[in-house]
CSV table of C-alpha atoms in Angstrom, one decimal:
chain,number,residue,atom,x,y,z
A,1,MET,CA,79.6,345.0,259.8
A,2,ASN,CA,76.0,343.9,260.5
A,3,LYS,CA,74.5,344.5,263.9
A,4,LYS,CA,74.3,341.5,266.1
A,5,ILE,CA,71.1,341.2,268.2
A,6,CYS,CA,70.1,338.9,271.0
A,7,ILE,CA,66.7,338.4,272.5
A,8,VAL,CA,66.4,336.7,276.0
A,9,TYR,CA,63.2,335.1,277.3
A,10,THR,CA,63.4,333.2,280.6
A,11,HIS,CA,60.0,331.6,281.1
A,12,HIS,CA,60.0,327.8,280.8
A,13,LYS,CA,56.6,327.1,279.3
A,14,LEU,CA,56.3,326.4,275.6
A,15,GLY,CA,53.0,328.3,275.3
A,16,ASP,CA,54.6,331.4,276.9
A,17,LEU,CA,57.4,331.3,274.3
A,18,ILE,CA,55.0,330.9,271.4
A,19,TRP,CA,53.1,334.0,272.6
A,20,GLN,CA,56.4,336.0,272.3
A,21,LEU,CA,57.0,335.0,268.7
A,22,PRO,CA,55.3,338.2,267.2
A,23,TYR,CA,57.6,340.4,269.3
A,24,ILE,CA,60.7,338.5,268.5
A,25,LYS,CA,59.9,338.8,264.8
A,26,ALA,CA,59.1,342.6,265.1
A,27,ILE,CA,62.6,343.2,266.7
A,28,SER,CA,64.2,341.3,263.9
A,29,GLN,CA,62.3,343.4,261.3
A,30,HIS,CA,63.1,346.6,263.1
A,31,HIS,CA,66.8,346.0,262.8
A,32,ASN,CA,66.5,344.2,259.4
A,33,GLU,CA,68.7,341.5,260.9
A,34,LYS,CA,68.4,337.9,262.0
A,35,ILE,CA,68.4,337.5,265.8
A,36,ASP,CA,69.9,335.1,268.3
A,37,LEU,CA,67.6,333.8,271.0
A,38,ILE,CA,68.4,332.6,274.5
A,39,VAL,CA,65.7,330.5,276.2
A,40,ARG,CA,65.3,327.6,278.5
A,41,LYS,CA,66.0,324.1,277.2
A,42,LYS,CA,62.6,322.9,278.3
A,43,THR,CA,61.0,325.0,275.5
A,44,GLN,CA,62.8,322.8,272.9
A,45,ALA,CA,63.2,326.0,270.9
A,46,GLN,CA,66.1,324.6,268.9
A,47,ASN,CA,63.7,322.1,267.3
A,48,ILE,CA,60.5,324.1,266.9
A,49,LEU,CA,62.0,327.4,265.8
A,50,LYS,CA,64.7,326.2,263.4
A,51,ASP,CA,62.5,326.9,260.3
A,52,LEU,CA,61.9,330.6,261.1
A,53,ASN,CA,64.0,332.7,258.8
A,54,HIS,CA,64.5,335.6,261.2
A,55,ILE,CA,66.2,333.5,263.8
A,56,ASN,CA,69.9,332.7,263.5
A,57,LYS,CA,71.0,330.7,266.6
A,58,VAL,CA,69.1,329.5,269.7
A,59,TYR,CA,71.1,329.1,272.9
A,60,TYR,CA,69.9,327.4,276.1
A,61,ASN,CA,70.2,328.7,279.6
A,62,GLU,CA,68.3,327.5,282.6
A,63,PHE,CA,67.9,330.7,284.6
A,64,ARG,CA,68.1,329.0,287.9
A,65,LYS,CA,67.9,330.4,291.4
A,66,GLY,CA,70.0,329.8,294.6
A,67,LEU,CA,73.5,328.3,294.2
A,68,PHE,CA,73.2,328.2,290.4
A,69,TYR,CA,72.2,331.8,290.0
A,70,TRP,CA,75.7,333.2,289.3
A,71,LEU,CA,76.7,330.1,287.3
A,72,ASP,CA,73.9,331.0,284.8
A,73,VAL,CA,74.9,334.6,284.9
A,74,PHE,CA,78.5,333.6,284.0
A,75,LYS,CA,77.2,331.5,281.1
A,76,LEU,CA,75.3,334.4,279.8
A,77,ILE,CA,78.3,336.7,280.1
A,78,ASN,CA,80.4,334.3,278.0
A,79,ILE,CA,77.7,334.1,275.3
A,80,PHE,CA,77.4,337.9,275.2
A,81,LYS,CA,81.1,338.4,275.0
A,82,ALA,CA,81.8,335.7,272.4
A,83,GLU,CA,79.0,336.9,270.1
A,84,LYS,CA,79.8,340.6,270.6
A,85,TYR,CA,76.2,341.7,270.5
A,86,GLU,CA,75.3,345.3,269.9
A,87,PHE,CA,71.8,344.9,271.3
A,88,VAL,CA,70.4,342.6,274.0
A,89,TYR,CA,66.6,342.7,274.4
A,90,ILE,CA,65.0,341.1,277.4
A,91,LEU,CA,61.3,340.2,277.0
A,92,ASP,CA,60.5,339.8,280.7
A,93,LYS,CA,61.4,341.5,284.0
A,94,VAL,CA,64.1,339.1,285.2
A,95,ASN,CA,67.4,340.8,286.4
A,96,LYS,CA,69.8,338.0,285.5
A,97,PRO,CA,70.3,338.6,281.8
A,98,ALA,CA,70.4,342.4,282.3
A,99,ILE,CA,73.2,342.0,284.9
A,100,ALA,CA,75.1,339.7,282.6
A,101,ALA,CA,74.7,342.1,279.7
A,102,LYS,CA,75.9,345.0,281.8
A,103,ILE,CA,79.0,343.0,282.9
A,104,ALA,CA,79.7,342.0,279.3
A,105,LYS,CA,79.6,345.8,278.4
A,106,ILE,CA,76.8,345.5,275.9
A,107,LYS,CA,76.0,349.0,274.5
A,108,ASN,CA,72.3,348.6,274.2
A,109,ILE,CA,70.4,346.7,276.9
A,110,ILE,CA,66.6,347.0,276.5
A,111,GLY,CA,63.9,345.4,278.7
A,112,PRO,CA,60.7,346.3,280.5
A,113,GLY,CA,62.6,347.7,283.5
A,114,LEU,CA,60.1,346.5,286.0
A,115,GLY,CA,61.4,346.3,289.6
A,116,ASN,CA,65.2,346.3,289.9
A,117,GLN,CA,65.8,345.5,286.3
A,118,LYS,CA,65.8,349.1,285.3
A,119,LYS,CA,69.1,349.6,287.2
A,120,TRP,CA,70.9,347.4,284.6
A,121,LEU,CA,69.4,348.7,281.4
A,122,THR,CA,71.0,351.3,279.1
A,123,THR,CA,67.6,352.8,278.1
A,124,GLN,CA,65.4,355.2,280.1
A,125,ASN,CA,62.3,353.9,278.3
A,126,HIS,CA,60.7,351.7,281.0
A,127,LEU,CA,57.3,350.2,281.7
A,128,ASN,CA,55.7,351.7,284.8
A,129,GLU,CA,54.6,350.0,288.0
A,130,GLU,CA,51.0,349.8,286.8
A,131,ASP,CA,52.2,347.6,283.9
A,132,TRP,CA,52.8,344.7,286.4
A,133,LYS,CA,49.1,344.0,285.9
A,134,LEU,CA,49.4,343.5,282.2
A,135,SER,CA,49.7,340.1,280.6
A,136,TYR,CA,53.1,339.0,279.2
A,137,SER,CA,51.9,339.8,275.7
A,138,GLU,CA,50.7,343.2,276.7
A,139,GLN,CA,54.0,344.0,278.5
A,140,SER,CA,56.0,343.0,275.3
A,141,GLN,CA,53.7,345.1,273.2
A,142,LYS,CA,54.3,348.2,275.3
A,143,LEU,CA,58.0,347.4,275.4
A,144,LEU,CA,58.1,347.6,271.6
A,145,LYS,CA,56.0,350.7,271.5
A,146,ILE,CA,58.1,352.8,273.9
A,147,ASN,CA,61.2,351.8,271.9
A,148,SER,CA,59.6,352.8,268.6
A,149,ILE,CA,59.5,349.2,267.2
A,150,ASN,CA,56.6,348.6,264.8
A,151,LEU,CA,54.4,345.5,265.4
A,152,GLU,CA,52.7,344.4,262.3
A,153,ASP,CA,50.9,341.3,263.7
A,154,LYS,CA,50.1,340.4,267.3
A,155,PHE,CA,49.2,336.8,266.6
A,156,PRO,CA,51.9,334.1,266.8
A,157,ASN,CA,52.8,332.3,263.6
A,158,LEU,CA,55.0,329.2,263.6
A,159,GLU,CA,56.5,328.0,260.3
A,160,ILE,CA,57.5,324.3,260.2
A,161,ASN,CA,59.1,322.2,257.4
A,162,ILE,CA,56.9,319.2,257.9
A,163,GLU,CA,59.1,317.0,255.7
A,164,ARG,CA,61.9,316.9,258.2
A,165,LEU,CA,59.4,315.6,260.9
A,166,LYS,CA,58.2,312.6,258.9
A,167,LYS,CA,61.4,310.5,259.1
A,168,ASP,CA,60.9,309.0,262.6
A,169,ASN,CA,57.1,309.4,262.7
A,170,ALA,CA,55.8,307.2,259.9
A,171,ASP,CA,53.3,305.6,262.2
A,172,LEU,CA,51.5,308.9,262.5
A,173,LEU,CA,51.0,309.2,258.7
A,174,ILE,CA,47.9,307.0,258.7
A,175,GLU,CA,45.3,307.3,255.9
A,176,GLY,CA,42.0,309.0,256.7
A,177,LYS,CA,40.6,312.1,258.4
A,178,LYS,CA,42.4,313.1,261.6
A,179,ILE,CA,41.7,315.5,264.4
A,180,ALA,CA,43.6,316.1,267.6
A,181,PHE,CA,42.6,316.2,271.3
A,182,GLY,CA,45.0,318.0,273.7
A,183,VAL,CA,44.3,316.0,276.8
A,184,ASP,CA,46.9,317.2,279.4
A,185,SER,CA,48.2,320.5,280.8
A,186,PHE,CA,51.0,321.7,282.9
A,187,GLU,CA,48.4,322.6,285.5
A,188,ASP,CA,46.1,319.7,286.4
A,189,TYR,CA,43.2,322.1,287.2
A,190,LYS,CA,43.0,323.1,283.5
A,191,MET,CA,42.4,319.5,282.4
A,192,TRP,CA,39.0,318.4,281.1
A,193,TYR,CA,38.0,315.0,282.3
A,194,GLU,CA,38.7,311.8,280.3
A,195,GLU,CA,35.1,310.7,280.1
A,196,ASP,CA,34.2,314.1,278.6
A,197,PHE,CA,36.7,313.7,275.8
A,198,ILE,CA,35.3,310.2,275.2
A,199,LYS,CA,31.7,311.6,274.9
A,200,LEU,CA,32.9,314.4,272.6
A,201,ALA,CA,34.6,311.9,270.4
A,202,ASP,CA,31.3,309.9,270.2
A,203,LEU,CA,29.4,313.0,269.1
A,204,LEU,CA,32.0,314.0,266.5
A,205,HIS,CA,32.2,310.4,265.2
A,206,GLU,CA,28.4,310.4,264.6
A,207,LYS,CA,28.9,313.4,262.3
A,208,LYS,CA,31.7,311.5,260.5
A,209,LEU,CA,34.2,314.3,261.2
A,210,PHE,CA,37.2,312.0,261.7
A,211,ASP,CA,38.6,308.5,261.2
A,212,TYR,CA,41.3,308.9,263.9
A,213,ILE,CA,42.0,311.1,266.8
A,214,TYR,CA,45.5,311.9,267.9
A,215,LEU,CA,45.7,312.1,271.7
A,216,ILE,CA,48.3,314.8,272.5
A,217,CYS,CA,50.0,314.7,275.8
A,218,GLY,CA,53.4,314.5,277.4
A,219,PRO,CA,55.0,311.3,278.7
A,220,ASP,CA,54.3,312.3,282.3
A,221,LYS,CA,50.6,312.3,281.6
A,222,SER,CA,50.5,309.2,279.4
A,223,TYR,CA,48.0,307.7,281.9
A,224,VAL,CA,45.4,310.2,280.6
A,225,ALA,CA,45.7,309.0,277.0
A,226,LYS,CA,45.7,305.3,278.1
A,227,LYS,CA,42.6,305.8,280.3
A,228,ILE,CA,40.7,307.4,277.3
A,229,ILE,CA,41.6,304.5,275.1
A,230,MET,CA,40.8,301.8,277.7
A,231,ASP,CA,37.5,303.3,278.9
A,232,SER,CA,36.3,304.1,275.4
A,233,ASN,CA,37.1,300.7,273.9
A,234,LYS,CA,37.5,302.5,270.6
A,235,GLN,CA,40.2,301.8,268.0
A,236,TYR,CA,40.2,305.3,266.5
A,237,PHE,CA,42.4,306.9,269.2
A,238,ILE,CA,46.2,307.3,268.5
A,239,ASP,CA,48.3,307.6,271.7
A,240,CYS,CA,51.0,310.3,271.1
A,241,SER,CA,52.3,310.4,274.7
A,242,GLY,CA,55.5,308.6,273.6
A,243,LYS,CA,56.3,311.1,270.9
A,244,ASP,CA,58.8,313.9,271.1
A,245,LEU,CA,57.8,317.5,270.2
A,246,GLN,CA,58.5,316.9,266.5
A,247,GLY,CA,56.1,314.0,266.5
A,248,ILE,CA,53.5,316.2,268.3
A,249,ILE,CA,53.9,318.9,265.8
A,250,LEU,CA,53.5,316.5,262.9
A,251,ALA,CA,50.3,315.1,264.5
A,252,ILE,CA,48.8,318.5,265.0
A,253,LYS,CA,49.7,319.6,261.4
A,254,ASN,CA,48.0,316.5,260.1
A,255,SER,CA,44.8,317.3,261.9
A,256,ASN,CA,41.7,319.0,260.5
A,257,PHE,CA,41.2,320.7,263.8
A,258,TYR,CA,42.4,320.6,267.4
A,259,VAL,CA,40.4,320.6,270.7
A,260,GLY,CA,42.3,320.8,273.9
A,261,ASN,CA,43.1,322.1,277.4
A,262,ASN,CA,44.9,325.4,277.9
A,263,SER,CA,48.5,324.3,277.4
A,264,GLY,CA,51.6,324.6,275.2
A,265,PRO,CA,50.2,322.4,272.4
A,266,LEU,CA,47.0,324.4,272.3
A,267,ASN,CA,49.0,327.6,271.6
A,268,MET,CA,51.3,325.8,269.2
A,269,SER,CA,48.3,324.4,267.2
A,270,ALA,CA,46.9,327.9,266.7
A,271,ALA,CA,50.4,329.2,265.7
A,272,LEU,CA,50.7,326.4,263.2
A,273,GLY,CA,47.6,327.6,261.4
A,274,VAL,CA,45.3,324.7,262.5
A,275,LYS,CA,41.8,325.5,263.5
A,276,THR,CA,42.0,325.4,267.3
A,277,PHE,CA,39.4,325.2,270.1
A,278,GLY,CA,40.5,325.8,273.7
A,279,LEU,CA,38.6,324.3,276.6
A,280,ILE,CA,38.4,327.0,279.2
A,281,ALA,CA,36.5,326.9,282.5
A,282,ASN,CA,39.0,327.5,285.3
A,283,ASP,CA,41.2,330.3,283.9
A,284,PRO,CA,40.6,333.6,282.0
A,285,ALA,CA,39.6,333.2,278.3
A,286,SER,CA,40.6,336.8,277.8
A,287,GLU,CA,44.3,335.7,278.0
A,288,LEU,CA,43.8,334.2,274.6
A,289,LYS,CA,42.9,337.4,272.9
A,290,PHE,CA,46.2,337.7,271.1
A,291,SER,CA,46.0,334.2,269.6
A,292,LYS,CA,43.8,332.5,267.0
A,293,ILE,CA,42.5,330.1,269.6
A,294,ARG,CA,38.7,329.8,269.7
A,295,PRO,CA,37.8,329.5,273.4
A,296,ILE,CA,34.9,327.3,274.4
A,297,THR,CA,33.6,328.1,277.9
A,298,PRO,CA,30.7,327.0,280.1
A,299,ILE,CA,27.3,328.7,279.7
A,300,ASP,CA,27.6,330.5,283.0
A,301,TYR,CA,31.3,331.3,282.6
A,302,LYS,CA,32.8,334.4,284.2
A,303,ASP,CA,36.0,335.8,282.7
A,304,ASN,CA,39.2,336.8,284.6
A,305,VAL,CA,38.5,334.3,287.4
A,306,TRP,CA,41.0,331.6,288.4
A,307,ASN,CA,39.8,328.3,289.9
A,308,ARG,CA,42.4,325.9,291.1
A,309,ASP,CA,39.9,323.0,291.5
A,310,ARG,CA,39.8,320.7,288.5
A,311,THR,CA,36.2,319.8,289.2
A,312,GLY,CA,35.3,323.3,287.8
A,313,MET,CA,36.1,321.8,284.3
A,314,LYS,CA,33.0,319.7,284.8
A,315,LYS,CA,30.9,322.8,284.1
A,316,LEU,CA,32.1,322.4,280.5
A,317,LYS,CA,29.6,319.9,279.0
A,318,PRO,CA,30.5,317.7,276.0
A,319,ASP,CA,27.2,318.6,274.2
A,320,ASN,CA,28.0,322.3,274.5
A,321,VAL,CA,31.6,321.8,273.3
A,322,PHE,CA,30.3,319.8,270.4
A,323,GLU,CA,27.8,322.5,269.4
A,324,GLN,CA,30.5,325.2,269.5
A,325,ILE,CA,32.8,323.2,267.4
A,326,ILE,CA,30.1,322.4,264.8
A,327,LYS,CA,29.1,326.1,264.7
A,328,ASN,CA,32.7,327.2,264.0
A,329,LEU,CA,34.0,324.6,261.5
């Protein structure tokens, strides 16, 4: 009988899940088995990860707090018991999946063991208190190392069958050279200003680097794409704010390069193998060291500093961004 393996990751951001892809693959390769994955529905993992050969099933669980805490634990217990997993790996420090695995009598429960989580694990290989300071990627790297799991590649790689995305997105398959601008972010303070995207487009258009620009943003930030189109009075922008994640992926894969704010689509673009430039002024560029994103920062930029004021993005000048793109194309 083949070993059944489950990996749980509880963060809700798409970018955070993408950063965990190398570690998910490494665990699969270590056991020489496909794995099941339990993540939040907001990640849309069932859509974006369905073409990865090392992933079998993707379950959704919301990992809520308060009144719903134990309802979500009960749901996890039912999944663990029904699937009869031999191994459950937890890629963050949350207690809930560890408690559920213990109640479900899983033989091997492996996680970072930070805080109270270590009480519920079956392994004595834990991260130490100093490891709280590490990034999520670095914590997962150490988790694999202390459990003798080889990691061949630290960079996320996302394989997508583009043909299945074309059916409902024929309007994106327009003739000509395309690039993509990622114009929103989950955190507003990471967003470059609309007028700066317009200026950058003007500079790139003078160099004849595109015929059309996909404006990548979620429906809740559709006003950003609409403002860029209205204020620019240009016909080469394509508003993708009404597209679902499959449409966004198709637009990105059809682009010669991607320029955008620090967000999920930025991380996804790099994982899809598209040349990707990240606009970084208010958060640490060093966080991108385990991705293929090329960070573009202000001239006087200081790393490892957080600034929650969006006006800090004004330090990133369109002329400088343009020069960095041209230099790295």
